[in-house]
Coordinates of N, CA and C and ligand atoms in Angstrom, one line a residue:
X1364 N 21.8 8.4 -2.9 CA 21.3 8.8 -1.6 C 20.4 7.7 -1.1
X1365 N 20.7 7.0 0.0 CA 19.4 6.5 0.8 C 18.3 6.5 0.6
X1366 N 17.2 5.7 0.6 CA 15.9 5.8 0.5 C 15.3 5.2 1.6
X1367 N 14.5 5.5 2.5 CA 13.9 4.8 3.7 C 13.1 4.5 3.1
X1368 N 12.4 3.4 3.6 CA 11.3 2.9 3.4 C 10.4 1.8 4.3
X1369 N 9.3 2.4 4.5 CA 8.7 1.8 5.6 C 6.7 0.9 4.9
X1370 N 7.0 -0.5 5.8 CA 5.5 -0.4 5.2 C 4.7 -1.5 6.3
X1371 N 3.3 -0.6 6.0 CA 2.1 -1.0 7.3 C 1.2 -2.0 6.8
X1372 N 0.7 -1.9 7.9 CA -0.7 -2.7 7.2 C -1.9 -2.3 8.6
X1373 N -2.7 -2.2 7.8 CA -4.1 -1.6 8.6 C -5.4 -2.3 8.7
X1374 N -5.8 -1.7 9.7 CA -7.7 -2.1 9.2 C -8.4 -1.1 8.9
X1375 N -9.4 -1.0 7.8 CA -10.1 -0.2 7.0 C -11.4 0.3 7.6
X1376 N -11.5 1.4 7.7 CA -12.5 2.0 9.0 C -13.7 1.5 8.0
X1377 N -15.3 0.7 8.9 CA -16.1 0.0 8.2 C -17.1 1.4 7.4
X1378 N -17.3 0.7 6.5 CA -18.1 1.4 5.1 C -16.9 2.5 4.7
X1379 N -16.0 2.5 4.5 CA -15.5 3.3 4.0 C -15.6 2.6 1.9
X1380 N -15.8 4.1 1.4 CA -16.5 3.4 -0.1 C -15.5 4.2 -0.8
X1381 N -15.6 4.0 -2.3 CA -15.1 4.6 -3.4 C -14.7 6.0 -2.9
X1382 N -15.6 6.5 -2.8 CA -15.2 8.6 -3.1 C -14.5 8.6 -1.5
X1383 N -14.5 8.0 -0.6 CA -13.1 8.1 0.9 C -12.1 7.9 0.1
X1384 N -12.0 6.5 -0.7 CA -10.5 5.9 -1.4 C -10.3 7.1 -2.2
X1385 N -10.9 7.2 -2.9 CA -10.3 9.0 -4.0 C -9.8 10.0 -3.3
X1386 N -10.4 10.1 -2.0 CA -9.9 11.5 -1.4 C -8.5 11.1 -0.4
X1387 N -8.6 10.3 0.4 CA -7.0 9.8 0.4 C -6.2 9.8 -0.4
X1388 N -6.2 9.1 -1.3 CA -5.4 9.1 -3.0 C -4.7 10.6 -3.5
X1389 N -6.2 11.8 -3.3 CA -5.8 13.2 -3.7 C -5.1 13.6 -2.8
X1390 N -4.8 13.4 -1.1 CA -4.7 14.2 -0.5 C -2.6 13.5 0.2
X1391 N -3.0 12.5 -0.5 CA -1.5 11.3 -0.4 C -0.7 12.1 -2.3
X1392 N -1.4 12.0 -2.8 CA -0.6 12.7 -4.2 C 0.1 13.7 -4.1
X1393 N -0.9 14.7 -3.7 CA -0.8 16.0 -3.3 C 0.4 16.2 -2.5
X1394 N 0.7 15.9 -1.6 CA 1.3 16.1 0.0 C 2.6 15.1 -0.5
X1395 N 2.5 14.0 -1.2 CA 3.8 13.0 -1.2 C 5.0 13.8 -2.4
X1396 N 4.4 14.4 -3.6 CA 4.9 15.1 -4.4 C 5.7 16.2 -3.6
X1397 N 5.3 16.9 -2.4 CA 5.9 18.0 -2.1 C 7.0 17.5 -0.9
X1398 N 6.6 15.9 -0.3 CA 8.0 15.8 0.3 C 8.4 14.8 -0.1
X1399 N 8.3 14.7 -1.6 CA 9.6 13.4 -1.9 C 9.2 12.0 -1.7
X1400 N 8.1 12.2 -1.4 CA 7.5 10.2 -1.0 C 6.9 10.5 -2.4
X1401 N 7.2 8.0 -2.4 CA 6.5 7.9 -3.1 C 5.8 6.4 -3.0
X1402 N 5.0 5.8 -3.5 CA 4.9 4.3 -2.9 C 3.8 4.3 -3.2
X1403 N 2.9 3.2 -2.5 CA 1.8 2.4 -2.9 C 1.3 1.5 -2.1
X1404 N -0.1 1.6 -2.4 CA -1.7 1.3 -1.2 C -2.3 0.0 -1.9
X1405 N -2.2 -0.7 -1.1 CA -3.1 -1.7 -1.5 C -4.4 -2.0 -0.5
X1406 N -5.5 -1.7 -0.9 CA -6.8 -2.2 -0.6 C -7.5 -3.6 -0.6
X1407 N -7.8 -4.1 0.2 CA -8.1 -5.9 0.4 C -9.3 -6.2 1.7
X1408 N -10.4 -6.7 1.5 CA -11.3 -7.1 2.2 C -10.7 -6.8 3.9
X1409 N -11.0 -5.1 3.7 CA -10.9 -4.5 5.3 C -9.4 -4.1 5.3
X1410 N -9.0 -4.0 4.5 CA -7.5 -3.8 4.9 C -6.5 -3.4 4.0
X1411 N -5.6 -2.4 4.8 CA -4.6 -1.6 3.8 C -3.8 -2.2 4.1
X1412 N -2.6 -2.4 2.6 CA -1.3 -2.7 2.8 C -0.2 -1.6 1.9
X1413 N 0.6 -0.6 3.1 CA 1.0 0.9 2.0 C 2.3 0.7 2.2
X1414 N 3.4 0.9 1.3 CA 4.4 1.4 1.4 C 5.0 2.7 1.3
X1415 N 5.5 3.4 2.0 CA 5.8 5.1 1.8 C 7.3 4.8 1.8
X1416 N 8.1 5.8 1.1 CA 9.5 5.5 0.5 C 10.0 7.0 0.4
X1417 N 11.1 7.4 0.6 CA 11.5 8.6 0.8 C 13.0 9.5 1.8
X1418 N 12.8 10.5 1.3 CA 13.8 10.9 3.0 C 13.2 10.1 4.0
X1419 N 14.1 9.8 5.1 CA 13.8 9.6 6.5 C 12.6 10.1 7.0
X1420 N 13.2 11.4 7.2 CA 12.0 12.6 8.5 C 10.9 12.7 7.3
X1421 N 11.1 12.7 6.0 CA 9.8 12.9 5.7 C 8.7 11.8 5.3
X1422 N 8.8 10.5 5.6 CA 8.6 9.0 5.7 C 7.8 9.3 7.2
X1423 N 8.6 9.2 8.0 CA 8.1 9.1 9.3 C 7.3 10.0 9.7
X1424 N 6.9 11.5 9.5 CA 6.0 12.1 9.7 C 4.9 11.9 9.0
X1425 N 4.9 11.7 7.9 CA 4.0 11.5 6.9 C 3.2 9.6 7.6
X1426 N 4.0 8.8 8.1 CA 3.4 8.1 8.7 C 2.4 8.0 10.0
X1427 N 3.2 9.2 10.7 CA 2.6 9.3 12.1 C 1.5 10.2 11.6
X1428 N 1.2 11.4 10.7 CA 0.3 11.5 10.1 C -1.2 10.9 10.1
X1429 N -0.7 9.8 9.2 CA -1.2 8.5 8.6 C -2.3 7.4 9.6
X1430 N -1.3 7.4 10.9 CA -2.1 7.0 11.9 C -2.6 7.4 12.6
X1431 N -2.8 8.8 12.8 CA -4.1 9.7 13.2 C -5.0 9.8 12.5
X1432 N -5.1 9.3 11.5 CA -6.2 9.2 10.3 C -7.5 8.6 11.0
X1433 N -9.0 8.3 11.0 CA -10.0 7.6 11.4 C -10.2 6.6 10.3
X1434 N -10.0 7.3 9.2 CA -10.2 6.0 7.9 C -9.9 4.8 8.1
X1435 N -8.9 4.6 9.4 CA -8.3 2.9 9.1 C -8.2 2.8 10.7
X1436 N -7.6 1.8 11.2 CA -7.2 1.8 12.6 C -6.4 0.6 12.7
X1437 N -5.4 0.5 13.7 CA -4.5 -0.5 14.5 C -3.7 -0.9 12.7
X1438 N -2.7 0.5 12.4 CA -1.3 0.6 12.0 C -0.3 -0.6 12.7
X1439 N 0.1 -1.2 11.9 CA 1.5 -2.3 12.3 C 2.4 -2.0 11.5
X1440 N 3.7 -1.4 11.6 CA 4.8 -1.3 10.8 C 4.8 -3.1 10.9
X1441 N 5.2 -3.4 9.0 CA 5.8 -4.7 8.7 C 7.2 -5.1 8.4
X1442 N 7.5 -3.5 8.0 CA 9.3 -3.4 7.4 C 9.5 -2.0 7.4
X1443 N 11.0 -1.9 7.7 CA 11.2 -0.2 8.0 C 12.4 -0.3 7.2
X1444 N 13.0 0.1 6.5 CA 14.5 -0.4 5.9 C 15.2 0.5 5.1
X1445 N 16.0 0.7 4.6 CA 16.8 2.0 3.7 C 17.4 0.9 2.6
X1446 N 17.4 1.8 1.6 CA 17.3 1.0 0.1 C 18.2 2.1 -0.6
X1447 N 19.1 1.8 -1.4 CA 19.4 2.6 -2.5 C 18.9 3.4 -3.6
X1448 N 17.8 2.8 -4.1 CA 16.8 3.2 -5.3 C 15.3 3.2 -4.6
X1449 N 14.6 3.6 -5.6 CA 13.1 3.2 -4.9 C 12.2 2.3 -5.9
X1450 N 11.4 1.7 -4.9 CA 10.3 0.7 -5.1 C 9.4 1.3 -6.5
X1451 N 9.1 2.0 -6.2 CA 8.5 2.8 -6.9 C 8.5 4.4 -7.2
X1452 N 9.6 4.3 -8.6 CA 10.0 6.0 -8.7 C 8.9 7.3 -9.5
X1453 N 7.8 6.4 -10.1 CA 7.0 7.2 -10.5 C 5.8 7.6 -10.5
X1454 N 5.4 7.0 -9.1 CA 4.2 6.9 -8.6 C 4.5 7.3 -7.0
X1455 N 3.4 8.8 -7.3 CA 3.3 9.6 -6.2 C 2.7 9.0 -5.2
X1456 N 1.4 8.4 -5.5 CA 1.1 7.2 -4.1 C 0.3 6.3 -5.7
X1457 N 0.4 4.8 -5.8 CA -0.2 3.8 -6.6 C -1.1 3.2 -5.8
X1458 N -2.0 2.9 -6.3 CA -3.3 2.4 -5.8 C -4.0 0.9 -6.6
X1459 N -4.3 -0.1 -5.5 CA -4.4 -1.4 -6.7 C -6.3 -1.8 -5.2
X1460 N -6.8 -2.3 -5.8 CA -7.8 -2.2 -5.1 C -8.2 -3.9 -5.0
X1461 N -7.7 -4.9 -4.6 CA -7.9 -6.1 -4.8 C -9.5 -6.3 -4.0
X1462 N -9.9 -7.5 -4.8 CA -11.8 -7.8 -4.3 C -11.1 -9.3 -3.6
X1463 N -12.3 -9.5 -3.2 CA -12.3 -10.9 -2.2 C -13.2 -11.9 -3.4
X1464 N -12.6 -12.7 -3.0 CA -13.0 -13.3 -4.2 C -13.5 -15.3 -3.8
X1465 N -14.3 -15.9 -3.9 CA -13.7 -17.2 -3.6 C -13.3 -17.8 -4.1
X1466 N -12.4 -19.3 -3.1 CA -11.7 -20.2 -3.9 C -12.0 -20.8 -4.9
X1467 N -10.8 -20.7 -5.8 CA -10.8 -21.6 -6.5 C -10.1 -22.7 -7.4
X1468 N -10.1 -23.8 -8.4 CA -9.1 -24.2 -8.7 C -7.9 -23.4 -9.5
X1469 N -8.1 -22.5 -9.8 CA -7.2 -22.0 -10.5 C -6.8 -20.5 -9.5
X1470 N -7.1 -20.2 -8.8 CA -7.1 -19.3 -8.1 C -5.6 -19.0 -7.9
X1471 N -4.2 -20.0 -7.3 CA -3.0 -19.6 -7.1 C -2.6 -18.4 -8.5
X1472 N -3.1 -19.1 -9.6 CA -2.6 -18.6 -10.6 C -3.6 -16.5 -10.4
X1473 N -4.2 -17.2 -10.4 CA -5.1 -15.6 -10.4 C -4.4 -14.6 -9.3
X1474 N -4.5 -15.5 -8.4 CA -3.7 -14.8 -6.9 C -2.8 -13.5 -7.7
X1475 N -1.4 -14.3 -8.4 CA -0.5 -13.9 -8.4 C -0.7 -12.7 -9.8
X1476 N -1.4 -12.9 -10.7 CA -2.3 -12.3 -11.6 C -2.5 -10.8 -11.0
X1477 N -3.3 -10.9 -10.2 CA -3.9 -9.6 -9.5 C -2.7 -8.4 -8.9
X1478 N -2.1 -8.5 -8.3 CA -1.2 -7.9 -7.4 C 0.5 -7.6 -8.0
X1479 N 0.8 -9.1 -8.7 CA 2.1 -9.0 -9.2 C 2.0 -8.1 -10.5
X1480 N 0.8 -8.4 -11.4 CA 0.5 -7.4 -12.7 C 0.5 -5.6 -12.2
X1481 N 0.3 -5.3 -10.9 CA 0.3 -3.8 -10.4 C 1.4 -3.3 -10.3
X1482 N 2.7 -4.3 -9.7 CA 4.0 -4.0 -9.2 C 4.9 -4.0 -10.2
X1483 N 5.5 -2.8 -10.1 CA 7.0 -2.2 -11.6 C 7.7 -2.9 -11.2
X1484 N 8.8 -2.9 -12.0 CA 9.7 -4.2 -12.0 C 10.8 -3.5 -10.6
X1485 N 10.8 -2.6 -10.6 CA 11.5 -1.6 -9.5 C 11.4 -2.3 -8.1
X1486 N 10.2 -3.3 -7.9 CA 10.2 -3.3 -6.7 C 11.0 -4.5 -6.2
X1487 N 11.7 -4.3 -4.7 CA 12.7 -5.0 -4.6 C 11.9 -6.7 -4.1
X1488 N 12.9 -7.4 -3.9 CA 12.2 -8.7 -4.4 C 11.0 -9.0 -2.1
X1489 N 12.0 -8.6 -1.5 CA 11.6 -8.6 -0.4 C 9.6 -7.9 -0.4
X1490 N 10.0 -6.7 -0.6 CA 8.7 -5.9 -0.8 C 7.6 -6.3 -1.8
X1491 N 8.3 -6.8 -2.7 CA 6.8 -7.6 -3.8 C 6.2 -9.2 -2.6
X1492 N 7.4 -9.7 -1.9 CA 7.1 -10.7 -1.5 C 6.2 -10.5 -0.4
X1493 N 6.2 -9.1 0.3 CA 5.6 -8.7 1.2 C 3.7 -8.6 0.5
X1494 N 3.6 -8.0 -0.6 CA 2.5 -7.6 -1.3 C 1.6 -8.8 -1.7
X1495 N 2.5 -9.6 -2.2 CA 2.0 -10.5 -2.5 C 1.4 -11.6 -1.3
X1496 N 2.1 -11.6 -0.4 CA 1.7 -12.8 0.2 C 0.3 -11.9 1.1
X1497 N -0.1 -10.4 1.0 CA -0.6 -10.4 1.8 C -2.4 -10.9 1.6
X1498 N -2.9 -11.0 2.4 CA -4.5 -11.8 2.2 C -5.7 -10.9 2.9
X1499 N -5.1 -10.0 3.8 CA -6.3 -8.8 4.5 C -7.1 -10.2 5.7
X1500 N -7.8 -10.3 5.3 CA -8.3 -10.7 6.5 C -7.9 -12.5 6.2
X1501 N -7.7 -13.0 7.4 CA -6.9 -14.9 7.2 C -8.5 -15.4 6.2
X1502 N -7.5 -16.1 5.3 CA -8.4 -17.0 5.0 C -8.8 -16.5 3.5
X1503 N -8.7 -15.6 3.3 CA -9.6 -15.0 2.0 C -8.3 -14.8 1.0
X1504 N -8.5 -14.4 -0.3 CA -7.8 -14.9 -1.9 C -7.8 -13.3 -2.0
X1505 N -6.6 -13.1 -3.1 CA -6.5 -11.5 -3.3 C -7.3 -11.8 -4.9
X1506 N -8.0 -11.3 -5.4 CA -8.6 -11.5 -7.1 C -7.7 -10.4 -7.8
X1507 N -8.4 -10.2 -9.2 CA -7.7 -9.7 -10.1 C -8.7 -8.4 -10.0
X1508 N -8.0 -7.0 -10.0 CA -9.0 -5.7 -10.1 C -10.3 -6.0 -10.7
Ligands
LIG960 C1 -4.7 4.3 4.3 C2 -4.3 5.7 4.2 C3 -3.2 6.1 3.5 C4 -2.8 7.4 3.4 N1 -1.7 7.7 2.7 C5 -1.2 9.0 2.7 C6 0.0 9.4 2.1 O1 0.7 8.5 1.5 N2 0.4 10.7 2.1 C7 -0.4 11.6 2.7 O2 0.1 12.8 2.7 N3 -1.5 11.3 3.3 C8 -2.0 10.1 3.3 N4 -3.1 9.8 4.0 C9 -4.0 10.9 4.5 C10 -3.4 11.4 5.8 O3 -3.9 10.5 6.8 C11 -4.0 12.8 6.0 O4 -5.4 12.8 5.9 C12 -3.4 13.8 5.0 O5 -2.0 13.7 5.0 C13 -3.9 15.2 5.4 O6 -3.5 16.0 4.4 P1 -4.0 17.5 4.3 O7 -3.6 18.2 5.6 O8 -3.2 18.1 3.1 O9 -5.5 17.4 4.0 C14 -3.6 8.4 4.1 C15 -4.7 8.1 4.8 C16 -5.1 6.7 4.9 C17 -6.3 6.4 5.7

C-alpha cells in the first residue's frame, strides 16, 4: 500500500523551551499511533524540520492540524510524495534536537555526525538528503545532540 508522505519546515514560536517540546512529542505520539502516522521532528536554532508519513487523509489532516498550532509559524511544505515503505516504521513521531553550534575545522564531519546518526537506515535517500542539508536559520552548523 502507498505511503504519503509529506515534509515542512517551520519557525519555532520564541522561548518555546524543553517541557512545550515534550508536550508536542506526547500529544504527536498519542494521536499519530491512532491514525497510522509515523515520522520525525527535527529541532534547530528556531526551527522545525518534520516529516509525517502515512494514509493520505490522515497525513493531511494531521498537517492542517499542525499549522493551527501557535508553537511554530509560517509552515512550508518541502516535499509531498507517496512512497512504498516508510521512512520511518517504528517511530510514532522521532525527535532529534540539534544545537547551534560554531564553525569549525572539523565541523563538516560533525555536521553529518549529528543528524545522519538519528536517521534509520529506512530512510529514503531523497529525505535523509532533505534532513541533512537542513541549517534552520542561513548561516549556522547543525552540532551533534
Ligand atoms: C512542530 C509541531 C509538530 C507537531 N506534530 C504533531 C504530530 O505529528 N501529530 C499530532 O497529532 N500533533 C502534532 N502536533 C500538535 C498539534 O499541533 C496539536 O496540538 C495536536 O494534534 C492536538 O492534539 P490533541 O487534540 O490530542 O491535544 C505538533 C505541533 C507542533 C508545533
Amino acid at each position: 500500500m502507498a505511503v504519503h508522505r509529506l515534509v515542512y519546515v517551520s519557525t519555532t514560536a520564541p522561548g518555546l523551551d524543553q517541557p512545550s517540546l515534550d508536550a508536542i512529542l506526547d500529544a504527536a505520539r498519542r494521536n499519530n499511533a491512532e491514525m497510522g502516522i509515523t515520522g520525525f521532528l527535527l529541532s534547530l536554532d528556531g526551527h522545525f524540520m518534520q516529516l509525517l508519513e502515512g494514509p493520505k487523509a490522515a497525513v493531511e489532516s494531521t498537517y492542517q492540524a499542525i499549522c493551527a498550532d501557535s508553537r511554530h509559524s509560517n509552515p512550508v511544505v518541502v516535499l509531498q510524495t507517496d512512497g512504498e515503505t516508510r521512512c520511518f516504521p517504528d517511530w510514532r513521531m522521532g525527535c532529534h534536537v540539534a544545537r547551534q553550534v560554531r564553525p569549525q575545522a572539523d565541523m563538516k564531519q560533525q555536521t553529518s555526525t549529528g543528524v545522519a546518526g538519528a536517521l534509520p537506515v529506512s530512510v529514503t535517500p531523497d529525505v535523509r538528503a532533505l534532513f541533512l542539508g537542513f541549517r534552520g536559520s542561513p548561516g549556522v552548523s547543525i552540532g551533534v545532540q
